[in-house]
PDB file of C-alpha atoms in Angstrom:
ATOM      1  CA  MET A 160      55.411 -65.940   9.102  1.00 44.00           C
ATOM      2  CA  PRO A 161      58.657 -65.566  10.246  1.00 44.00           C
ATOM      3  CA  ASN A 162      60.651 -65.548  13.994  1.00 45.00           C
ATOM      4  CA  ARG A 163      60.885 -61.639  14.906  1.00 47.00           C
ATOM      5  CA  GLY A 164      61.855 -61.497  18.659  1.00 46.00           C
ATOM      6  CA  THR A 165      61.457 -58.207  19.350  1.00 47.00           C
ATOM      7  CA  ASN A 166      60.864 -56.013  21.177  1.00 49.00           C
ATOM      8  CA  ARG A 167      58.836 -54.030  19.106  1.00 54.00           C
ATOM      9  CA  VAL A 168      55.554 -54.317  22.635  1.00 59.00           C
ATOM     10  CA  ASP A 169      57.298 -52.892  24.448  1.00 46.00           C
ATOM     11  CA  GLU A 170      58.424 -49.320  22.423  1.00 38.00           C
ATOM     12  CA  LYS A 171      53.727 -49.215  21.129  1.00 52.00           C
ATOM     13  CA  SER A 172      50.692 -50.627  22.015  1.00 86.00           C
ATOM     14  CA  LEU A 173      50.254 -54.286  20.716  1.00 91.00           C
ATOM     15  CA  TYR A 174      47.570 -53.258  18.816  1.00 89.00           C
ATOM     16  CA  ASP A 175      49.670 -50.414  16.978  1.00 87.00           C
ATOM     17  CA  ALA A 176      52.471 -53.279  16.112  1.00 89.00           C
ATOM     18  CA  ILE A 177      49.585 -55.561  14.678  1.00 90.00           C
ATOM     19  CA  LEU A 178      47.927 -53.142  12.836  1.00 87.00           C
ATOM     20  CA  ASP A 179      51.339 -51.960  11.758  1.00 84.00           C
ATOM     21  CA  ASP A 180      52.117 -54.907   9.483  1.00 87.00           C
ATOM     22  CA  ILE A 181      49.323 -55.588   8.395  1.00 86.00           C
ATOM     23  CA  SER A 182      48.994 -51.553   6.739  1.00 81.00           C
ATOM     24  CA  VAL A 183      52.665 -52.173   5.067  1.00 78.00           C
ATOM     25  CA  GLY A 184      51.781 -55.538   3.996  1.00 79.00           C
ATOM     26  CA  ARG A 185      53.566 -58.146   6.704  1.00 86.00           C
ATOM     27  CA  LEU A 186      50.679 -59.320   7.595  1.00 88.00           C
ATOM     28  CA  ILE A 187      48.213 -59.396   4.543  1.00 84.00           C
ATOM     29  CA  GLY A 188      44.843 -59.912   4.457  1.00 83.00           C
ATOM     30  CA  GLY A 189      43.744 -63.587   4.149  1.00 85.00           C
ATOM     31  CA  GLN A 190      46.590 -64.989   6.468  1.00 89.00           C
ATOM     32  CA  ARG A 191      46.250 -66.670   9.353  1.00 92.00           C
ATOM     33  CA  LEU A 192      47.122 -65.314  11.971  1.00 92.00           C
ATOM     34  CA  LYS A 193      48.373 -68.277  14.936  1.00 91.00           C
ATOM     35  CA  ILE A 194      48.199 -67.386  18.100  1.00 91.00           C
ATOM     36  CA  SER A 195      51.582 -68.812  19.301  1.00 91.00           C
ATOM     37  CA  GLU A 196      53.716 -67.701  16.398  1.00 92.00           C
ATOM     38  CA  LEU A 197      52.125 -63.930  17.206  1.00 93.00           C
ATOM     39  CA  ALA A 198      52.963 -63.770  20.882  1.00 92.00           C
ATOM     40  CA  ASP A 199      56.446 -65.232  19.653  1.00 91.00           C
ATOM     41  CA  ARG A 200      57.160 -62.484  16.963  1.00 91.00           C
ATOM     42  CA  TYR A 201      55.783 -60.084  19.652  1.00 91.00           C
ATOM     43  CA  GLY A 202      57.466 -61.101  22.913  1.00 90.00           C
ATOM     44  CA  VAL A 203      54.468 -61.337  24.829  1.00 91.00           C
ATOM     45  CA  SER A 204      52.460 -63.920  25.654  1.00 90.00           C
ATOM     46  CA  ALA A 205      49.071 -66.250  23.544  1.00 91.00           C
ATOM     47  CA  SER A 206      46.179 -63.631  26.584  1.00 91.00           C
ATOM     48  CA  PRO A 207      47.097 -59.848  25.011  1.00 91.00           C
ATOM     49  CA  ILE A 208      47.072 -61.699  21.187  1.00 92.00           C
ATOM     50  CA  ARG A 209      43.884 -63.455  21.348  1.00 91.00           C
ATOM     51  CA  GLU A 210      41.834 -60.135  23.675  1.00 91.00           C
ATOM     52  CA  THR A 211      43.917 -57.962  20.562  1.00 92.00           C
ATOM     53  CA  LEU A 212      42.155 -59.928  18.206  1.00 93.00           C
ATOM     54  CA  ARG A 213      39.157 -59.198  19.488  1.00 91.00           C
ATOM     55  CA  GLN A 214      39.459 -55.727  19.717  1.00 90.00           C
ATOM     56  CA  MET A 215      40.688 -55.803  15.341  1.00 89.00           C
ATOM     57  CA  GLN A 216      37.371 -58.409  14.646  1.00 90.00           C
ATOM     58  CA  GLY A 217      35.457 -55.576  16.467  1.00 86.00           C
ATOM     59  CA  GLU A 218      37.106 -52.666  14.368  1.00 84.00           C
ATOM     60  CA  GLY A 219      36.924 -55.023  10.428  1.00 83.00           C
ATOM     61  CA  PHE A 220      40.639 -55.549  11.197  1.00 88.00           C
ATOM     62  CA  VAL A 221      40.496 -59.140  12.031  1.00 90.00           C
ATOM     63  CA  GLU A 222      38.225 -61.952  11.148  1.00 90.00           C
ATOM     64  CA  ILE A 223      38.046 -64.724  13.514  1.00 90.00           C
ATOM     65  CA  HIS A 224      35.798 -68.835  12.835  1.00 86.00           C
ATOM     66  CA  GLN A 225      35.468 -71.111  15.018  1.00 81.00           C
ATOM     67  CA  ASN A 226      37.289 -74.109  12.090  1.00 76.00           C
ATOM     68  CA  ARG A 227      40.453 -71.562  10.997  1.00 77.00           C
ATOM     69  CA  GLY A 228      40.966 -69.466  13.358  1.00 85.00           C
ATOM     70  CA  ALA A 229      42.071 -65.160  12.787  1.00 91.00           C
ATOM     71  CA  ILE A 230      42.893 -64.447   9.561  1.00 91.00           C
ATOM     72  CA  VAL A 231      43.288 -61.008   8.240  1.00 90.00           C
ATOM     73  CA  LYS A 232      40.454 -59.568   6.543  1.00 85.00           C
ATOM     74  CA  GLN A 233      40.420 -59.330   2.635  1.00 81.00           C
ATOM     75  CA  ALA A 234      39.524 -55.236   1.920  1.00 77.00           C
ATOM     76  CA  ASP A 235      36.872 -55.059  -0.701  1.00 79.00           C
ATOM     77  CA  ALA A 236      35.407 -52.311  -2.392  1.00 81.00           C
ATOM     78  CA  SER A 237      32.190 -51.814  -0.592  1.00 84.00           C
ATOM     79  CA  THR A 238      35.330 -51.035   2.554  1.00 84.00           C
ATOM     80  CA  ILE A 239      37.044 -48.614   1.233  1.00 86.00           C
ATOM     81  CA  GLN A 240      33.762 -46.442  -0.508  1.00 88.00           C
ATOM     82  CA  ASN A 241      32.406 -47.176   3.393  1.00 89.00           C
ATOM     83  CA  ILE A 242      34.864 -44.690   4.896  1.00 90.00           C
ATOM     84  CA  PHE A 243      35.581 -42.344   1.646  1.00 92.00           C
ATOM     85  CA  GLU A 244      31.762 -41.622   2.321  1.00 93.00           C
ATOM     86  CA  ILE A 245      31.973 -40.680   6.297  1.00 94.00           C
ATOM     87  CA  LEU A 246      35.684 -38.926   5.084  1.00 94.00           C
ATOM     88  CA  GLN A 247      33.753 -36.435   2.790  1.00 94.00           C
ATOM     89  CA  LEU A 248      32.432 -35.096   4.992  1.00 95.00           C
ATOM     90  CA  LEU A 249      34.872 -35.042   7.652  1.00 96.00           C
ATOM     91  CA  GLU A 250      37.863 -33.333   5.697  1.00 97.00           C
ATOM     92  CA  PRO A 251      36.302 -30.213   4.118  1.00 97.00           C
ATOM     93  CA  TYR A 252      35.027 -29.789   7.787  1.00 97.00           C
ATOM     94  CA  PHE A 253      38.343 -30.565   9.598  1.00 98.00           C
ATOM     95  CA  VAL A 254      40.237 -27.767   6.690  1.00 98.00           C
ATOM     96  CA  ARG A 255      37.305 -24.848   6.385  1.00 97.00           C
ATOM     97  CA  TRP A 256      37.926 -24.654  10.140  1.00 98.00           C
ATOM     98  CA  PHE A 257      42.184 -24.631  10.274  1.00 98.00           C
ATOM     99  CA  ALA A 258      41.972 -22.333   7.911  1.00 98.00           C
ATOM    100  CA  GLU A 259      39.866 -19.960   9.778  1.00 97.00           C
ATOM    101  CA  HIS A 260      41.452 -20.408  13.159  1.00 97.00           C
ATOM    102  CA  ALA A 261      45.738 -21.704  12.644  1.00 97.00           C
ATOM    103  CA  GLN A 262      47.461 -19.690  13.674  1.00 96.00           C
ATOM    104  CA  PRO A 263      51.226 -19.340  11.437  1.00 97.00           C
ATOM    105  CA  ASN A 264      53.091 -21.833  14.161  1.00 97.00           C
ATOM    106  CA  MET A 265      50.609 -24.489  13.046  1.00 97.00           C
ATOM    107  CA  VAL A 266      49.788 -24.156   9.587  1.00 98.00           C
ATOM    108  CA  ASP A 267      53.974 -24.268   9.724  1.00 98.00           C
ATOM    109  CA  GLU A 268      53.906 -27.630  10.909  1.00 97.00           C
ATOM    110  CA  VAL A 269      51.363 -28.895   7.879  1.00 98.00           C
ATOM    111  CA  ALA A 270      53.911 -27.851   5.552  1.00 98.00           C
ATOM    112  CA  GLU A 271      56.429 -28.924   6.841  1.00 98.00           C
ATOM    113  CA  ALA A 272      55.088 -32.094   6.700  1.00 97.00           C
ATOM    114  CA  GLN A 273      54.723 -31.286   3.150  1.00 97.00           C
ATOM    115  CA  GLU A 274      58.403 -30.920   2.628  1.00 96.00           C
ATOM    116  CA  ARG A 275      58.580 -34.562   4.066  1.00 96.00           C
ATOM    117  CA  ILE A 276      56.601 -36.151   2.392  1.00 95.00           C
ATOM    118  CA  ARG A 277      58.032 -34.634  -0.487  1.00 93.00           C
ATOM    119  CA  ALA A 278      61.580 -35.695   0.571  1.00 92.00           C
ATOM    120  CA  CYS A 279      60.294 -39.492   0.570  1.00 88.00           C
ATOM    121  CA  THR A 280      60.205 -39.435  -3.334  1.00 78.00           C
ATOM    122  CA  GLY A 281      61.117 -43.790  -3.573  1.00 76.00           C
ATOM    123  CA  GLN A 282      61.236 -44.275  -0.195  1.00 76.00           C
ATOM    124  CA  GLY A 283      58.372 -46.951  -0.775  1.00 82.00           C
ATOM    125  CA  LEU A 284      54.122 -46.364  -0.026  1.00 84.00           C
ATOM    126  CA  PRO A 285      53.828 -47.571   3.946  1.00 81.00           C
ATOM    127  CA  LYS A 286      56.549 -44.764   4.274  1.00 86.00           C
ATOM    128  CA  PHE A 287      54.795 -41.953   1.877  1.00 90.00           C
ATOM    129  CA  ARG A 288      51.442 -43.068   3.899  1.00 88.00           C
ATOM    130  CA  LYS A 289      52.521 -42.742   7.370  1.00 87.00           C
ATOM    131  CA  LEU A 290      53.387 -39.497   6.477  1.00 93.00           C
ATOM    132  CA  ASP A 291      50.786 -38.684   4.409  1.00 94.00           C
ATOM    133  CA  ALA A 292      48.220 -39.653   7.157  1.00 91.00           C
ATOM    134  CA  ALA A 293      50.412 -37.171   9.573  1.00 94.00           C
ATOM    135  CA  PHE A 294      50.252 -34.427   7.152  1.00 97.00           C
ATOM    136  CA  HIS A 295      45.756 -34.849   7.165  1.00 96.00           C
ATOM    137  CA  GLY A 296      46.412 -35.951  11.050  1.00 95.00           C
ATOM    138  CA  LEU A 297      48.208 -31.811  11.408  1.00 97.00           C
ATOM    139  CA  ILE A 298      44.853 -30.337  10.588  1.00 97.00           C
ATOM    140  CA  CYS A 299      42.321 -32.025  12.349  1.00 94.00           C
ATOM    141  CA  LYS A 300      45.159 -31.591  15.710  1.00 92.00           C
ATOM    142  CA  HIS A 301      43.861 -28.589  17.137  1.00 91.00           C
ATOM    143  CA  HIS A 302      40.182 -29.216  16.289  1.00 95.00           C
ATOM    144  CA  TYR A 303      38.054 -28.331  18.987  1.00 95.00           C
ATOM    145  CA  ASN A 304      35.589 -31.718  18.898  1.00 96.00           C
ATOM    146  CA  SER A 305      37.798 -34.369  19.637  1.00 94.00           C
ATOM    147  CA  VAL A 306      35.341 -37.141  19.259  1.00 95.00           C
ATOM    148  CA  ALA A 307      34.983 -36.286  15.155  1.00 96.00           C
ATOM    149  CA  ALA A 308      38.799 -36.172  14.934  1.00 95.00           C
ATOM    150  CA  GLU A 309      39.140 -39.665  16.842  1.00 93.00           C
ATOM    151  CA  THR A 310      36.601 -41.066  14.101  1.00 93.00           C
ATOM    152  CA  TRP A 311      38.679 -39.156  11.324  1.00 94.00           C
ATOM    153  CA  ARG A 312      42.004 -41.151  13.142  1.00 90.00           C
ATOM    154  CA  LYS A 313      40.074 -44.050  12.917  1.00 88.00           C
ATOM    155  CA  LEU A 314      39.104 -43.491   9.440  1.00 90.00           C
ATOM    156  CA  ARG A 315      42.528 -42.974   8.216  1.00 89.00           C
ATOM    157  CA  ASN A 316      43.857 -46.442  10.263  1.00 85.00           C
ATOM    158  CA  ALA A 317      41.123 -48.522   8.486  1.00 86.00           C
ATOM    159  CA  LEU A 318      42.297 -46.540   5.113  1.00 87.00           C
ATOM    160  CA  ASN A 319      45.349 -47.315   5.924  1.00 83.00           C
ATOM    161  CA  VAL A 320      44.658 -51.213   7.039  1.00 83.00           C
ATOM    162  CA  HIS A 321      42.548 -51.889   4.133  1.00 82.00           C
ATOM    163  CA  SER A 322      44.911 -50.103   1.517  1.00 81.00           C
ATOM    164  CA  ALA A 323      47.660 -52.234   2.097  1.00 76.00           C
ATOM    165  CA  PRO A 324      47.611 -53.921  -1.223  1.00 77.00           C
ATOM    166  CA  LEU A 325      47.143 -51.389  -3.263  1.00 82.00           C
ATOM    167  CA  ARG A 326      49.276 -48.689  -5.306  1.00 85.00           C
ATOM    168  CA  ILE A 327      49.596 -45.282  -6.408  1.00 87.00           C
ATOM    169  CA  SER A 328      50.331 -44.609  -9.219  1.00 88.00           C
ATOM    170  CA  PRO A 329      53.150 -41.633 -10.774  1.00 89.00           C
ATOM    171  CA  THR A 330      49.926 -39.671 -11.330  1.00 92.00           C
ATOM    172  CA  ARG A 331      48.490 -39.783  -8.451  1.00 92.00           C
ATOM    173  CA  LEU A 332      51.148 -39.418  -6.106  1.00 91.00           C
ATOM    174  CA  LYS A 333      51.986 -36.106  -8.318  1.00 93.00           C
ATOM    175  CA  HIS A 334      48.028 -34.994  -7.530  1.00 95.00           C
ATOM    176  CA  ILE A 335      48.561 -35.681  -4.753  1.00 95.00           C
ATOM    177  CA  GLN A 336      51.914 -32.958  -3.566  1.00 94.00           C
ATOM    178  CA  GLU A 337      50.175 -30.778  -5.654  1.00 96.00           C
ATOM    179  CA  GLU A 338      46.284 -30.725  -3.725  1.00 97.00           C
ATOM    180  CA  HIS A 339      48.834 -30.308  -0.243  1.00 98.00           C
ATOM    181  CA  ASP A 340      50.389 -27.183  -1.767  1.00 98.00           C
ATOM    182  CA  GLY A 341      47.016 -25.910  -2.277  1.00 98.00           C
ATOM    183  CA  LEU A 342      46.467 -26.714   0.769  1.00 98.00           C
ATOM    184  CA  VAL A 343      49.153 -25.107   2.417  1.00 98.00           C
ATOM    185  CA  ALA A 344      48.454 -22.544   0.051  1.00 98.00           C
ATOM    186  CA  ALA A 345      44.993 -21.971   1.519  1.00 98.00           C
ATOM    187  CA  PHE A 346      45.407 -22.192   4.871  1.00 98.00           C
ATOM    188  CA  ARG A 347      48.625 -19.449   4.588  1.00 98.00           C
ATOM    189  CA  ALA A 348      45.664 -17.464   2.770  1.00 98.00           C
ATOM    190  CA  GLY A 349      43.473 -18.280   5.699  1.00 97.00           C
ATOM    191  CA  ASP A 350      40.677 -18.993   2.782  1.00 98.00           C
ATOM    192  CA  PRO A 351      37.870 -21.520   4.033  1.00 98.00           C
ATOM    193  CA  GLU A 352      35.550 -22.045   0.611  1.00 98.00           C
ATOM    194  CA  LYS A 353      39.814 -22.624  -1.596  1.00 98.00           C
ATOM    195  CA  ALA A 354      40.751 -25.381   1.737  1.00 98.00           C
ATOM    196  CA  GLU A 355      37.480 -26.886   1.335  1.00 98.00           C
ATOM    197  CA  THR A 356      37.413 -27.130  -2.830  1.00 98.00           C
ATOM    198  CA  VAL A 357      41.380 -28.313  -2.499  1.00 98.00           C
ATOM    199  CA  ILE A 358      40.125 -31.457  -0.131  1.00 97.00           C
ATOM    200  CA  ARG A 359      36.865 -32.213  -1.792  1.00 97.00           C
ATOM    201  CA  LYS A 360      39.116 -33.160  -4.421  1.00 96.00           C
ATOM    202  CA  HIS A 361      41.517 -34.756  -2.874  1.00 96.00           C
ATOM    203  CA  VAL A 362      39.254 -36.438  -1.283  1.00 95.00           C
ATOM    204  CA  GLU A 363      37.309 -37.552  -4.346  1.00 95.00           C
ATOM    205  CA  GLY A 364      41.359 -38.285  -6.917  1.00 93.00           C
ATOM    206  CA  SER A 365      41.919 -40.723  -4.097  1.00 91.00           C
ATOM    207  CA  PHE A 366      38.389 -42.773  -3.931  1.00 91.00           C
ATOM    208  CA  VAL A 367      38.989 -42.832  -7.782  1.00 90.00           C
ATOM    209  CA  GLN A 368      42.711 -44.881  -7.509  1.00 86.00           C
ATOM    210  CA  MET A 369      41.478 -47.172  -5.486  1.00 85.00           C
ATOM    211  CA  SER A 370      37.822 -48.740  -6.242  1.00 84.00           C
ATOM    212  CA  GLN A 371      39.293 -48.069  -9.967  1.00 83.00           C
ATOM    213  CA  GLN A 372      42.409 -51.085  -8.509  1.00 82.00           C
ATOM    214  CA  MET A 373      40.095 -52.545  -5.780  1.00 79.00           C
ATOM    215  CA  ARG A 374      37.450 -53.780  -9.552  1.00 78.00           C
ATOM    216  CA  ALA A 375      40.882 -54.700 -11.857  1.00 75.00           C
ATOM    217  CA  LEU A 376      41.827 -57.369  -8.484  1.00 68.00           C
ATOM    218  CA  LYS A 377      37.774 -58.485  -8.478  1.00 70.00           C
ATOM    219  CA  LEU A 378      38.385 -57.291  -4.683  1.00 65.00           C
TER     220      LEU A 378
END
């Protein structure tokens, strides 16, 4: 593990810094997490590292074993399936409400997020995944149900982390763009039925893509 000597935890929490390194593949599934190396990497003492790893163990990102210490949890097909089963319930809930209640400036925000995704072609999957999560985050950002929104946020975080070793095919990337465009069009038209149809196809397409890869990798 490289000695980065960064001050990144001054800009965001230690939890977010470690999670970000897992989600972009700097820390990979099965990798041992040594307390001293992490403390040096993030410029903190050992105590907050231990506390953060315990929190991440509770959320399923890290495993802590008595003899081996902490390791990054290896994603498996059942984890991905569980996440998607809940997203298949939450995503239509949010997009229907957004299509019915979003003001024009809120739709404009979503459309601008889609343009940022379109412009990031060739900049790598970690960048794409962050922008994609931001696109969907804008849809639930204004929803009155903050508990549902927080549940979605945690699930989406988990999905980004567990999908770090997976690729997205050019065909799937093209379909994602088309489905995002379909959502924006449905929002502008105030059409919740169309928005729900698009998001169901969107979530199912992502699930199929990830499941196929995980089976191929025998995860």
